[in-house]
Amino acid sequence: MIWYPFTLQYEPELPLKIVRAEKEFLYDEAGNSYIDAISSWWVSIHGHNHPKIIQAMKDQLDRLDHVLLAGFTHEPAESLAKELLTITDGLFQRVLYSDNGSTAVEIMIKLAYQYFQNQGESDRNIFLKWNASYHGDTIGTMSVGGNSIFNRVFSSLLFPTQEFASPNCSLCPVGKKPDSCKTECVDAIETYFEKNPKRVAGIVIEPLILGSGGMIFYKEEVLQRLERISKEYGALLLVDEVFTGFGRTGFFFAFQRAKIKPDLIAMAKGLSAGAAPIAVTLASRKIHSAFVRPEAEKAFYHGHTMTGNPVACAAALASIKLMFEENCLEQVLRLEARMKEGLEIIQKEFADRIRDVRVMGAVGVLELEVGAESGYTYPGNKILKKKFIEKGVVLRPLGNVIYITPPYGISEDSLKKIFRVIRETLAEIYSGK
């Protein structure tokens, strides 16, 4: 009946039916509880069904459910736009609403391309990307994503891009260590610019953490160098904060942690804390000015039916307010310390089976050593997920990469259970049980 996402259709697994949720817990129809250790794909930053977010949505439904945002406006959309421009340090001038992370990034790509077209620089049509990047599942976002199982079958539909080896501070593509690194992983990109100084429209990046590509971490200096290069050659810097935004790296946004100033930024996921589908793309004054033209063909023709939905905007406003009221960035710092402690204990116990442990903000990663089988299609992934669920914890490893992205205010007891379940599961697998 339902075609579930990222699910093999040949003998698919039966999905677990969830009937309610509260805080970090999901409850199935039999009354069993499960700790949502991945915030349901990284969205439920305040936990499920936070009463203040739910109340904000109910109050908005009593006034206005929806109105198109072409030729009309409403207070929640205006207030949210104002709030977003404030918490992003005044770097941006306009907010474009959409429905999900893929469309928010798609809008960035289209804006960057048309920005140069509007100014008569039609040769600037190349986007640079990393080979482990993932930006979504539309044709445009697949084009700027790395070559992977997610998009390989659609390769003939994708527009041309220039791909480079991803920075990776755990497994450096140029053989450096973090303490001796001088961002040599960016050398190839700078060389490309030197040879093609007026061809690049933009660099599309996930800042500090490459999410679906394997929760790969890299240094802030990489972003700083990319910013310098893009400005030197007149290209644009497009930052995908769909995953990293709203506190996940320990700062409100990863670009703030790296001290860079993007031209365009995409947000979704934590924006509404999982309560409603909503996404935004923020454009700087420089970008917007290229569209303030009398010619009709230089306008930006892009929109979605549910763009700027009032109820979704109300949820996002309530979520941002909670970021301050509940001191979420302090919660993330405490969570970071606990995840380092918990994962390092597991690493010591299975030293010869674990390739790497890394933690940044509210993202904890345990990468298994599985040799040539590593990657998203690692066959042991299915066994891991099944055992985790049976023990009452929702974890969906990216192949051989087990990651934890819990709600920021997760309880100490729940964290302990997550670590215990990971440890027990690895012990069972390596003992052959």
GROMACS .gro file of C-alpha atoms in nm:
model
  433
    1MET     CA    1   0.000   0.000   0.000
    2ILE     CA    2   0.264   0.255   0.108
    3TRP     CA    3   0.596   0.275  -0.078
    4TYR     CA    4   0.823   0.345   0.217
    5PRO     CA    5   1.139   0.552   0.161
    6PHE     CA    6   1.485   0.395   0.142
    7THR     CA    7   1.328   0.049   0.162
    8LEU     CA    8   1.409  -0.247  -0.062
    9GLN     CA    9   1.090  -0.360  -0.235
   10TYR     CA   10   1.208  -0.719  -0.265
   11GLU     CA   11   1.092  -0.882   0.058
   12PRO     CA   12   1.061  -0.548   0.241
   13GLU     CA   13   1.068  -0.541   0.619
   14LEU     CA   14   0.736  -0.480   0.791
   15PRO     CA   15   0.733  -0.125   0.928
   16LEU     CA   16   0.677  -0.058   1.296
   17LYS     CA   17   0.344   0.118   1.351
   18ILE     CA   18   0.382   0.418   1.584
   19VAL     CA   19   0.068   0.560   1.743
   20ARG     CA   20   0.201   0.835   1.968
   21ALA     CA   21   0.519   1.007   2.083
   22GLU     CA   22   0.642   1.216   2.374
   23LYS     CA   23   0.985   1.366   2.448
   24GLU     CA   24   1.246   1.118   2.319
   25PHE     CA   25   1.002   0.827   2.312
   26LEU     CA   26   0.796   0.663   2.037
   27TYR     CA   27   0.514   0.420   2.126
   28ASP     CA   28   0.383   0.144   1.902
   29GLU     CA   29   0.027   0.006   1.887
   30ALA     CA   30   0.114  -0.263   2.140
   31GLY     CA   31   0.228  -0.002   2.392
   32ASN     CA   32   0.601  -0.070   2.356
   33SER     CA   33   0.830   0.232   2.388
   34TYR     CA   34   1.138   0.313   2.181
   35ILE     CA   35   1.402   0.581   2.234
   36ASP     CA   36   1.422   0.793   1.920
   37ALA     CA   37   1.800   0.822   1.917
   38ILE     CA   38   1.807   0.988   1.575
   39SER     CA   39   1.531   1.246   1.633
   40SER     CA   40   1.334   1.090   1.345
   41TRP     CA   41   1.589   1.187   1.080
   42TRP     CA   42   1.736   1.474   1.280
   43VAL     CA   43   1.425   1.690   1.316
   44SER     CA   44   1.283   1.652   1.669
   45ILE     CA   45   1.541   1.869   1.841
   46HIS     CA   46   1.309   1.942   2.137
   47GLY     CA   47   1.170   1.591   2.154
   48HIS     CA   48   0.830   1.483   2.024
   49ASN     CA   49   0.504   1.670   2.081
   50HIS     CA   50   0.652   1.956   2.279
   51PRO     CA   51   0.346   2.121   2.438
   52LYS     CA   52   0.449   2.477   2.347
   53ILE     CA   53   0.494   2.392   1.981
   54ILE     CA   54   0.167   2.196   1.968
   55GLN     CA   55  -0.018   2.482   2.136
   56ALA     CA   56   0.125   2.736   1.892
   57MET     CA   57   0.000   2.525   1.602
   58LYS     CA   58  -0.345   2.484   1.757
   59ASP     CA   59  -0.373   2.858   1.819
   60GLN     CA   60  -0.277   2.929   1.459
   61LEU     CA   61  -0.532   2.679   1.325
   62ASP     CA   62  -0.803   2.873   1.507
   63ARG     CA   63  -0.711   3.182   1.303
   64LEU     CA   64  -0.580   3.075   0.961
   65ASP     CA   65  -0.496   2.732   0.821
   66HIS     CA   66  -0.347   2.832   0.486
   67VAL     CA   67  -0.334   3.100   0.221
   68LEU     CA   68  -0.118   3.117  -0.089
   69LEU     CA   69   0.193   3.331  -0.050
   70ALA     CA   70   0.180   3.476  -0.404
   71GLY     CA   71   0.010   3.814  -0.375
   72PHE     CA   72  -0.081   3.750  -0.011
   73THR     CA   73   0.103   3.746   0.321
   74HIS     CA   74   0.034   3.666   0.684
   75GLU     CA   75   0.179   3.740   1.025
   76PRO     CA   76   0.345   3.401   1.097
   77ALA     CA   77   0.543   3.413   0.771
   78GLU     CA   78   0.647   3.774   0.832
   79SER     CA   79   0.745   3.710   1.194
   80LEU     CA   80   0.941   3.396   1.110
   81ALA     CA   81   1.128   3.571   0.828
   82LYS     CA   82   1.222   3.854   1.063
   83GLU     CA   83   1.338   3.607   1.328
   84LEU     CA   84   1.548   3.408   1.081
   85LEU     CA   85   1.719   3.720   0.948
   86THR     CA   86   1.801   3.819   1.307
   87ILE     CA   87   1.947   3.487   1.428
   88THR     CA   88   2.165   3.464   1.114
   89ASP     CA   89   2.358   3.776   1.217
   90GLY     CA   90   2.197   4.009   0.963
   91LEU     CA   91   2.391   3.848   0.676
   92PHE     CA   92   2.080   3.790   0.465
   93GLN     CA   93   1.805   4.009   0.328
   94ARG     CA   94   1.534   3.780   0.192
   95VAL     CA   95   1.368   3.454   0.300
   96LEU     CA   96   1.220   3.215   0.042
   97TYR     CA   97   0.983   2.955   0.186
   98SER     CA   98   0.949   2.595   0.066
   99ASP     CA   99   0.857   2.254   0.204
  100ASN     CA  100   1.167   2.040   0.269
  101GLY     CA  101   1.544   2.033   0.261
  102SER     CA  102   1.570   1.919  -0.100
  103THR     CA  103   1.361   2.209  -0.227
  104ALA     CA  104   1.545   2.458  -0.007
  105VAL     CA  105   1.877   2.350  -0.163
  106GLU     CA  106   1.720   2.338  -0.510
  107ILE     CA  107   1.622   2.703  -0.465
  108MET     CA  108   1.981   2.789  -0.369
  109ILE     CA  109   2.110   2.627  -0.688
  110LYS     CA  110   1.856   2.803  -0.908
  111LEU     CA  111   1.916   3.140  -0.745
  112ALA     CA  112   2.294   3.107  -0.787
  113TYR     CA  113   2.261   3.009  -1.151
  114GLN     CA  114   2.014   3.286  -1.236
  115TYR     CA  115   2.215   3.541  -1.038
  116PHE     CA  116   2.490   3.519  -1.298
  117GLN     CA  117   2.249   3.486  -1.591
  118ASN     CA  118   2.076   3.808  -1.485
  119GLN     CA  119   2.411   3.985  -1.491
  120GLY     CA  120   2.516   3.858  -1.831
  121GLU     CA  121   2.771   3.607  -1.700
  122SER     CA  122   2.626   3.305  -1.876
  123ASP     CA  123   2.958   3.116  -1.869
  124ARG     CA  124   2.933   3.082  -1.492
  125ASN     CA  125   2.732   2.760  -1.484
  126ILE     CA  126   2.950   2.507  -1.302
  127PHE     CA  127   2.885   2.398  -0.944
  128LEU     CA  128   3.155   2.238  -0.730
  129LYS     CA  129   3.073   1.957  -0.488
  130TRP     CA  130   3.229   1.690  -0.269
  131ASN     CA  131   3.212   1.319  -0.349
  132ALA     CA  132   3.057   1.224  -0.012
  133SER     CA  133   2.799   1.502  -0.012
  134TYR     CA  134   2.423   1.458  -0.007
  135HIS     CA  135   2.180   1.747  -0.054
  136GLY     CA  136   1.849   1.578  -0.136
  137ASP     CA  137   1.660   1.371  -0.390
  138THR     CA  138   1.539   1.618  -0.653
  139ILE     CA  139   1.722   1.622  -0.987
  140GLY     CA  140   1.904   1.942  -0.898
  141THR     CA  141   2.010   1.833  -0.551
  142MET     CA  142   2.118   1.491  -0.677
  143SER     CA  143   2.333   1.674  -0.933
  144VAL     CA  144   2.526   1.855  -0.659
  145GLY     CA  145   2.546   1.542  -0.443
  146GLY     CA  146   2.827   1.290  -0.457
  147ASN     CA  147   2.807   0.985  -0.681
  148SER     CA  148   2.634   0.727  -0.462
  149ILE     CA  149   2.367   0.457  -0.450
  150PHE     CA  150   2.115   0.739  -0.390
  151ASN     CA  151   2.158   0.894  -0.733
  152ARG     CA  152   2.373   0.670  -0.955
  153VAL     CA  153   2.083   0.529  -1.157
  154PHE     CA  154   1.979   0.885  -1.251
  155SER     CA  155   2.325   0.993  -1.369
  156SER     CA  156   2.213   1.064  -1.727
  157LEU     CA  157   1.947   1.305  -1.598
  158LEU     CA  158   2.182   1.512  -1.381
  159PHE     CA  159   2.344   1.836  -1.492
  160PRO     CA  160   2.726   1.846  -1.511
  161THR     CA  161   2.920   1.943  -1.198
  162GLN     CA  162   3.281   1.924  -1.083
  163GLU     CA  163   3.342   1.673  -0.804
  164PHE     CA  164   3.627   1.675  -0.551
  165ALA     CA  165   3.739   1.444  -0.271
  166SER     CA  166   3.557   1.530   0.050
  167PRO     CA  167   3.750   1.664   0.347
  168ASN     CA  168   3.761   1.401   0.621
  169CYS     CA  169   3.949   1.460   0.944
  170SER     CA  170   3.922   1.091   1.038
  171LEU     CA  171   4.047   0.955   0.705
  172CYS     CA  172   4.214   1.243   0.525
  173PRO     CA  173   4.200   1.217   0.144
  174VAL     CA  174   4.554   1.360   0.120
  175GLY     CA  175   4.704   1.169   0.411
  176LYS     CA  176   4.726   1.449   0.667
  177LYS     CA  177   4.655   1.447   1.042
  178PRO     CA  178   4.438   1.716   1.204
  179ASP     CA  179   4.735   1.862   1.395
  180SER     CA  180   4.947   1.894   1.079
  181CYS     CA  181   4.668   1.984   0.838
  182LYS     CA  182   4.689   2.306   0.637
  183THR     CA  183   4.362   2.234   0.448
  184GLU     CA  184   4.550   2.060   0.168
  185CYS     CA  185   4.220   1.887   0.087
  186VAL     CA  186   4.111   2.217  -0.070
  187ASP     CA  187   4.417   2.248  -0.297
  188ALA     CA  188   4.245   2.074  -0.589
  189ILE     CA  189   3.951   2.313  -0.569
  190GLU     CA  190   4.179   2.617  -0.574
  191THR     CA  191   4.369   2.472  -0.870
  192TYR     CA  192   4.040   2.429  -1.055
  193PHE     CA  193   3.955   2.794  -0.995
  194GLU     CA  194   4.297   2.901  -1.118
  195LYS     CA  195   4.239   2.715  -1.445
  196ASN     CA  196   3.873   2.818  -1.475
  197PRO     CA  197   3.853   3.161  -1.309
  198LYS     CA  198   3.517   3.263  -1.455
  199ARG     CA  199   3.331   2.932  -1.494
  200VAL     CA  200   3.218   2.851  -1.139
  201ALA     CA  201   2.875   2.969  -1.025
  202GLY     CA  202   2.898   2.826  -0.675
  203ILE     CA  203   3.039   2.582  -0.423
  204VAL     CA  204   2.765   2.371  -0.260
  205ILE     CA  205   2.860   2.240   0.083
  206GLU     CA  206   2.735   2.077   0.399
  207PRO     CA  207   2.920   2.273   0.669
  208LEU     CA  208   3.144   2.082   0.915
  209ILE     CA  209   2.950   1.752   0.891
  210LEU     CA  210   2.869   1.554   0.577
  211GLY     CA  211   2.551   1.388   0.701
  212SER     CA  212   2.412   1.107   0.485
  213GLY     CA  213   2.754   1.051   0.330
  214GLY     CA  214   2.867   0.891   0.657
  215MET     CA  215   2.864   1.161   0.927
  216ILE     CA  216   3.206   1.280   0.813
  217PHE     CA  217   3.358   1.566   1.017
  218TYR     CA  218   3.603   1.827   0.893
  219LYS     CA  219   3.775   2.141   1.021
  220GLU     CA  220   3.636   2.495   1.029
  221GLU     CA  221   3.946   2.612   0.843
  222VAL     CA  222   3.827   2.423   0.535
  223LEU     CA  223   3.517   2.642   0.519
  224GLN     CA  224   3.721   2.954   0.581
  225ARG     CA  225   3.951   2.873   0.290
  226LEU     CA  226   3.658   2.793   0.062
  227GLU     CA  227   3.504   3.128   0.149
  228ARG     CA  228   3.828   3.308   0.062
  229ILE     CA  229   3.860   3.124  -0.270
  230SER     CA  230   3.500   3.182  -0.372
  231LYS     CA  231   3.526   3.555  -0.301
  232GLU     CA  232   3.860   3.584  -0.481
  233TYR     CA  233   3.714   3.434  -0.798
  234GLY     CA  234   3.366   3.585  -0.775
  235ALA     CA  235   3.182   3.256  -0.715
  236LEU     CA  236   2.904   3.206  -0.462
  237LEU     CA  237   2.913   3.003  -0.141
  238LEU     CA  238   2.598   2.790  -0.095
  239VAL     CA  239   2.565   2.639   0.253
  240ASP     CA  240   2.328   2.350   0.323
  241GLU     CA  241   2.234   2.378   0.692
  242VAL     CA  242   1.938   2.142   0.662
  243PHE     CA  243   2.102   1.900   0.907
  244THR     CA  244   2.351   2.119   1.093
  245GLY     CA  245   2.119   2.414   1.158
  246PHE     CA  246   1.942   2.501   1.484
  247GLY     CA  247   2.206   2.390   1.729
  248ARG     CA  248   2.319   2.052   1.603
  249THR     CA  249   2.692   2.145   1.596
  250GLY     CA  250   2.683   2.340   1.924
  251PHE     CA  251   2.616   2.675   1.756
  252PHE     CA  252   2.286   2.801   1.619
  253PHE     CA  253   2.431   2.741   1.273
  254ALA     CA  254   2.750   2.571   1.157
  255PHE     CA  255   2.847   2.872   0.947
  256GLN     CA  256   2.859   3.074   1.270
  257ARG     CA  257   3.088   2.817   1.432
  258ALA     CA  258   3.318   2.841   1.129
  259LYS     CA  259   3.297   3.223   1.118
  260ILE     CA  260   3.210   3.243   0.749
  261LYS     CA  261   2.955   3.449   0.555
  262PRO     CA  262   2.766   3.245   0.293
  263ASP     CA  263   2.581   3.403   0.002
  264LEU     CA  264   2.292   3.158   0.032
  265ILE     CA  265   2.183   2.921   0.305
  266ALA     CA  266   1.922   2.642   0.317
  267MET     CA  267   1.741   2.526   0.631
  268ALA     CA  268   1.476   2.266   0.717
  269LYS     CA  269   1.456   1.969   0.963
  270GLY     CA  270   1.509   2.136   1.304
  271LEU     CA  271   1.340   2.454   1.179
  272SER     CA  272   0.999   2.332   1.299
  273ALA     CA  273   1.143   2.066   1.534
  274GLY     CA  274   0.964   1.799   1.330
  275ALA     CA  275   0.615   1.935   1.397
  276ALA     CA  276   0.537   2.044   1.039
  277PRO     CA  277   0.698   2.037   0.694
  278ILE     CA  278   0.873   2.368   0.626
  279ALA     CA  279   1.202   2.485   0.479
  280VAL     CA  280   1.364   2.816   0.395
  281THR     CA  281   1.636   2.956   0.172
  282LEU     CA  282   1.801   3.279   0.283
  283ALA     CA  283   1.957   3.511   0.025
  284SER     CA  284   2.206   3.790   0.087
  285ARG     CA  285   2.154   4.148  -0.030
  286LYS     CA  286   2.399   4.086  -0.313
  287ILE     CA  287   2.194   3.795  -0.444
  288HIS     CA  288   1.859   3.971  -0.410
  289SER     CA  289   1.981   4.284  -0.588
  290ALA     CA  290   2.041   4.087  -0.909
  291PHE     CA  291   1.667   4.011  -0.925
  292VAL     CA  292   1.546   4.368  -0.869
  293ARG     CA  293   1.510   4.433  -1.241
  294PRO     CA  294   1.226   4.563  -1.462
  295GLU     CA  295   1.256   4.276  -1.712
  296ALA     CA  296   1.000   4.001  -1.646
  297GLU     CA  297   1.243   3.726  -1.745
  298LYS     CA  298   1.481   3.831  -1.467
  299ALA     CA  299   1.234   3.757  -1.191
  300PHE     CA  300   1.268   3.434  -0.994
  301TYR     CA  301   0.982   3.202  -1.086
  302HIS     CA  302   0.970   2.939  -0.815
  303GLY     CA  303   0.702   2.851  -0.563
  304HIS     CA  304   0.521   2.570  -0.385
  305THR     CA  305   0.152   2.538  -0.305
  306MET     CA  306   0.216   2.512   0.071
  307THR     CA  307   0.496   2.770   0.074
  308GLY     CA  308   0.501   2.961   0.402
  309ASN     CA  309   0.208   2.767   0.549
  310PRO     CA  310   0.089   2.961   0.858
  311VAL     CA  311   0.069   2.656   1.086
  312ALA     CA  312   0.419   2.542   0.990
  313CYS     CA  313   0.550   2.896   1.042
  314ALA     CA  314   0.388   2.904   1.387
  315ALA     CA  315   0.562   2.576   1.474
  316ALA     CA  316   0.897   2.714   1.359
  317LEU     CA  317   0.853   3.033   1.559
  318ALA     CA  318   0.773   2.831   1.871
  319SER     CA  319   1.074   2.606   1.813
  320ILE     CA  320   1.314   2.900   1.778
  321LYS     CA  321   1.171   3.055   2.094
  322LEU     CA  322   1.236   2.728   2.277
  323MET     CA  323   1.599   2.736   2.162
  324PHE     CA  324   1.643   3.037   2.388
  325GLU     CA  325   1.396   2.953   2.667
  326GLU     CA  326   1.542   2.606   2.724
  327ASN     CA  327   1.906   2.708   2.669
  328CYS     CA  328   1.938   2.448   2.395
  329LEU     CA  329   2.297   2.533   2.306
  330GLU     CA  330   2.397   2.457   2.666
  331GLN     CA  331   2.200   2.133   2.641
  332VAL     CA  332   2.400   2.045   2.330
  333LEU     CA  333   2.732   2.110   2.504
  334ARG     CA  334   2.632   1.880   2.792
  335LEU     CA  335   2.512   1.618   2.545
  336GLU     CA  336   2.840   1.643   2.354
  337ALA     CA  337   3.040   1.569   2.670
  338ARG     CA  338   2.821   1.272   2.760
  339MET     CA  339   2.836   1.121   2.412
  340LYS     CA  340   3.214   1.148   2.405
  341GLU     CA  341   3.231   0.966   2.736
  342GLY     CA  342   2.980   0.697   2.642
  343LEU     CA  343   3.116   0.623   2.296
  344GLU     CA  344   3.479   0.618   2.407
  345ILE     CA  345   3.393   0.347   2.662
  346ILE     CA  346   3.243   0.138   2.381
  347GLN     CA  347   3.547   0.206   2.164
  348LYS     CA  348   3.782   0.073   2.432
  349GLU     CA  349   3.575  -0.243   2.471
  350PHE     CA  350   3.577  -0.315   2.096
  351ALA     CA  351   3.907  -0.152   2.006
  352ASP     CA  352   3.987  -0.386   1.718
  353ARG     CA  353   3.635  -0.361   1.573
  354ILE     CA  354   3.589   0.017   1.572
  355ARG     CA  355   3.762   0.235   1.315
  356ASP     CA  356   3.675   0.571   1.466
  357VAL     CA  357   3.467   0.751   1.728
  358ARG     CA  358   3.386   1.119   1.680
  359VAL     CA  359   3.150   1.368   1.840
  360MET     CA  360   3.054   1.722   1.745
  361GLY     CA  361   2.776   1.900   1.927
  362ALA     CA  362   2.471   1.675   1.933
  363VAL     CA  363   2.614   1.428   1.680
  364GLY     CA  364   2.786   1.115   1.805
  365VAL     CA  365   2.944   0.867   1.562
  366LEU     CA  366   3.084   0.518   1.599
  367GLU     CA  367   3.234   0.384   1.276
  368LEU     CA  368   3.281   0.009   1.258
  369GLU     CA  369   3.588  -0.150   1.099
  370VAL     CA  370   3.443  -0.382   0.834
  371GLY     CA  371   3.709  -0.371   0.563
  372ALA     CA  372   3.594  -0.364   0.203
  373GLU     CA  373   3.229  -0.396   0.306
  374SER     CA  374   3.218  -0.041   0.444
  375GLY     CA  375   2.971   0.210   0.303
  376TYR     CA  376   2.597   0.259   0.288
  377THR     CA  377   2.527  -0.094   0.155
  378TYR     CA  378   2.721  -0.268   0.434
  379PRO     CA  379   2.523  -0.597   0.473
  380GLY     CA  380   2.544  -0.597   0.854
  381ASN     CA  381   2.340  -0.276   0.863
  382LYS     CA  382   2.010  -0.464   0.847
  383ILE     CA  383   2.106  -0.684   1.143
  384LEU     CA  384   2.214  -0.384   1.348
  385LYS     CA  385   1.886  -0.197   1.291
  386LYS     CA  386   1.680  -0.503   1.379
  387LYS     CA  387   1.867  -0.569   1.703
  388PHE     CA  388   1.850  -0.203   1.807
  389ILE     CA  389   1.473  -0.195   1.759
  390GLU     CA  390   1.427  -0.522   1.946
  391LYS     CA  391   1.609  -0.363   2.240
  392GLY     CA  392   1.392  -0.050   2.230
  393VAL     CA  393   1.618   0.202   2.055
  394VAL     CA  394   1.570   0.360   1.712
  395LEU     CA  395   1.905   0.378   1.534
  396ARG     CA  396   1.950   0.366   1.157
  397PRO     CA  397   2.321   0.321   1.081
  398LEU     CA  398   2.456   0.464   0.757
  399GLY     CA  399   2.610   0.135   0.648
  400ASN     CA  400   2.888   0.066   0.897
  401VAL     CA  401   2.847   0.408   1.062
  402ILE     CA  402   2.634   0.404   1.378
  403TYR     CA  403   2.533   0.758   1.464
  404ILE     CA  404   2.334   0.918   1.746
  405THR     CA  405   2.146   1.246   1.692
  406PRO     CA  406   1.903   1.258   1.984
  407PRO     CA  407   1.677   1.543   2.102
  408TYR     CA  408   1.890   1.798   2.285
  409GLY     CA  409   1.715   1.748   2.618
  410ILE     CA  410   1.725   1.368   2.618
  411SER     CA  411   1.731   1.221   2.969
  412GLU     CA  412   2.040   1.069   3.126
  413ASP     CA  413   1.861   0.735   3.163
  414SER     CA  414   1.779   0.726   2.793
  415LEU     CA  415   2.137   0.809   2.698
  416LYS     CA  416   2.265   0.531   2.920
  417LYS     CA  417   2.025   0.289   2.756
  418ILE     CA  418   2.140   0.390   2.407
  419PHE     CA  419   2.504   0.323   2.499
  420ARG     CA  420   2.411  -0.005   2.668
  421VAL     CA  421   2.210  -0.124   2.367
  422ILE     CA  422   2.492  -0.041   2.124
  423ARG     CA  423   2.742  -0.225   2.347
  424GLU     CA  424   2.516  -0.529   2.389
  425THR     CA  425   2.440  -0.544   2.018
  426LEU     CA  426   2.805  -0.530   1.915
  427ALA     CA  427   2.887  -0.799   2.172
  428GLU     CA  428   2.617  -1.027   2.031
  429ILE     CA  429   2.725  -0.972   1.670
  430TYR     CA  430   3.094  -1.029   1.737
  431SER     CA  431   3.022  -1.338   1.947
  432GLY     CA  432   2.813  -1.482   1.664
  433LYS     CA  433   2.478  -1.470   1.848
   0.00000   0.00000   0.00000
